Amino acid sequence: MFEHSPPASFYFLVAIDDEEKPATFQEVTGISAQMETAQINEGGENQFVHKVPGGVRYENLVLKRGMIQIHSAFHQWCYQSLNGNPSQRIEPKGLRVDLIDAQSENNKVLMRWIFEKAYPTKWKVGQSSTDGEQIIESLEFAYTHFNQISTPI
């Protein structure tokens, strides 16, 4: 019988449109989809309300890592989108997020998500700590939808 257990140690690789050198992140949140519903009252019937499906709403994708000095294409795209000229056109791109098993020798991809038409909406640097902790860099992205590839790659 096949038994699967979650990885004890993992990290995430994030790349733009299949860029060859992905960025590394410690935490990813916002991989979420929620079906919105509309309520319809049935005429003459007061005991219940019909709920019908509406559109799907996605949370923003949030990537976090210890702050590092990198000048990759990923970092440049984020920086230019958030700090560029206000009249500059923001260029949505595809983002690939891979969940990596840190205990595997060859960086085994456990799960992959593809985020369509993503663009950065927020960049935040956490406060420094007196406890010797790292300063955390947080990047937030809006996107139209995502696809999940759950089979090992």
XYZ file of C-alpha atoms in Angstrom:
153
model
C 0.000 0.000 0.000
C 1.342 3.432 -0.973
C 1.545 5.900 1.865
C 2.334 9.569 1.383
C 3.543 11.836 4.142
C 4.079 15.602 3.878
C 7.688 16.753 3.497
C 9.438 17.588 6.769
C 11.448 20.339 5.114
C 10.552 22.317 2.003
C 10.945 25.608 0.156
C 9.535 27.250 -2.969
C 11.054 28.185 -6.316
C 9.325 31.006 -8.215
C 10.002 31.874 -11.845
C 8.570 34.292 -14.414
C 7.313 32.725 -17.660
C 9.660 29.702 -17.376
C 12.727 31.828 -16.588
C 15.743 29.564 -16.203
C 16.915 30.915 -12.831
C 14.037 30.941 -10.312
C 13.936 32.891 -7.046
C 13.818 30.996 -3.732
C 11.171 31.681 -1.065
C 10.549 30.219 2.381
C 6.809 30.847 2.556
C 3.967 31.114 0.042
C 0.376 32.008 0.944
C -2.693 33.015 -1.016
C -3.029 29.890 -3.141
C -6.767 30.009 -2.734
C -9.936 30.044 -4.828
C -13.423 30.783 -3.529
C -16.706 30.476 -5.418
C -18.904 33.493 -4.843
C -22.639 32.872 -4.632
C -25.727 34.998 -5.219
C -28.952 34.588 -3.283
C -32.277 34.442 -5.109
C -35.554 34.653 -3.206
C -38.230 32.409 -4.648
C -41.513 34.233 -5.132
C -44.214 33.158 -2.657
C -41.861 30.825 -0.743
C -40.373 32.280 2.424
C -38.796 29.131 3.894
C -35.581 29.139 1.893
C -33.382 31.100 -0.478
C -31.694 29.650 -3.557
C -27.918 30.072 -3.709
C -26.461 30.052 -7.200
C -22.808 30.007 -8.202
C -21.153 33.217 -9.329
C -17.565 34.061 -10.212
C -14.442 32.692 -8.579
C -12.417 35.027 -6.364
C -8.676 34.558 -5.813
C -6.609 35.899 -2.916
C -3.372 37.697 -3.694
C -0.300 35.476 -3.853
C 2.184 36.374 -1.080
C 5.852 35.271 -1.226
C 8.183 35.640 1.777
C 11.893 35.110 2.302
C 14.856 36.433 4.195
C 15.879 39.660 2.479
C 18.780 39.233 0.090
C 20.502 41.442 -2.481
C 19.679 39.967 -5.879
C 19.343 41.643 -9.232
C 17.549 38.874 -11.126
C 14.983 39.363 -13.880
C 12.299 38.477 -11.306
C 13.498 41.146 -8.871
C 13.885 43.756 -11.639
C 10.329 43.118 -12.896
C 8.924 43.549 -9.372
C 10.993 46.668 -8.702
C 10.120 48.330 -12.022
C 6.415 47.521 -11.637
C 6.209 49.029 -8.156
C 8.724 51.878 -8.430
C 8.472 52.894 -12.058
C 6.897 55.910 -13.652
C 3.126 56.008 -12.856
C 2.367 56.259 -16.574
C 4.480 53.160 -17.248
C 2.432 50.152 -18.308
C 2.521 47.287 -15.818
C 3.315 44.068 -17.646
C 1.458 41.012 -16.278
C 3.423 37.777 -16.568
C 2.992 34.107 -15.821
C 4.412 32.925 -12.492
C 5.441 29.343 -11.801
C 5.597 28.319 -8.131
C 7.203 24.960 -7.320
C 7.038 23.276 -3.907
C 10.460 21.654 -3.450
C 11.353 18.786 -1.093
C 14.452 20.160 0.663
C 15.469 16.681 1.845
C 15.740 15.253 -1.662
C 19.144 15.268 -3.332
C 17.888 16.593 -6.682
C 15.375 19.271 -5.551
C 12.331 17.105 -6.247
C 9.263 19.145 -7.263
C 6.311 17.966 -5.162
C 3.679 20.359 -6.504
C 3.499 23.103 -9.136
C 1.159 26.056 -9.552
C 0.969 28.302 -12.598
C -0.438 31.804 -11.967
C -1.746 33.572 -15.055
C -1.369 37.316 -15.759
C 0.277 38.072 -12.421
C 1.708 41.433 -11.451
C 3.246 42.758 -8.219
C 0.963 44.865 -6.010
C 3.011 45.202 -2.825
C 6.589 44.924 -1.591
C 7.258 45.013 2.135
C 10.324 44.629 4.296
C 9.732 43.443 7.861
C 11.175 45.178 10.879
C 14.589 44.203 12.143
C 14.699 42.221 15.340
C 16.980 42.306 18.346
C 16.724 38.500 18.571
C 19.075 37.982 15.620
C 16.269 37.008 13.221
C 16.418 37.751 9.512
C 14.684 40.723 7.959
C 11.779 39.323 5.938
C 11.008 40.518 2.419
C 7.395 40.042 1.328
C 6.099 40.344 -2.243
C 2.395 40.312 -3.099
C 0.869 39.592 -6.521
C -2.581 39.855 -8.076
C -3.426 37.331 -10.807
C -6.411 36.236 -12.901
C -6.399 32.512 -12.016
C -4.098 29.583 -11.317
C -3.667 25.965 -12.380
C -2.337 23.268 -10.081
C -0.190 20.410 -11.315
C -0.234 17.825 -8.547
C 1.610 14.957 -10.185
C 5.358 14.711 -9.485
C 7.366 16.520 -12.125
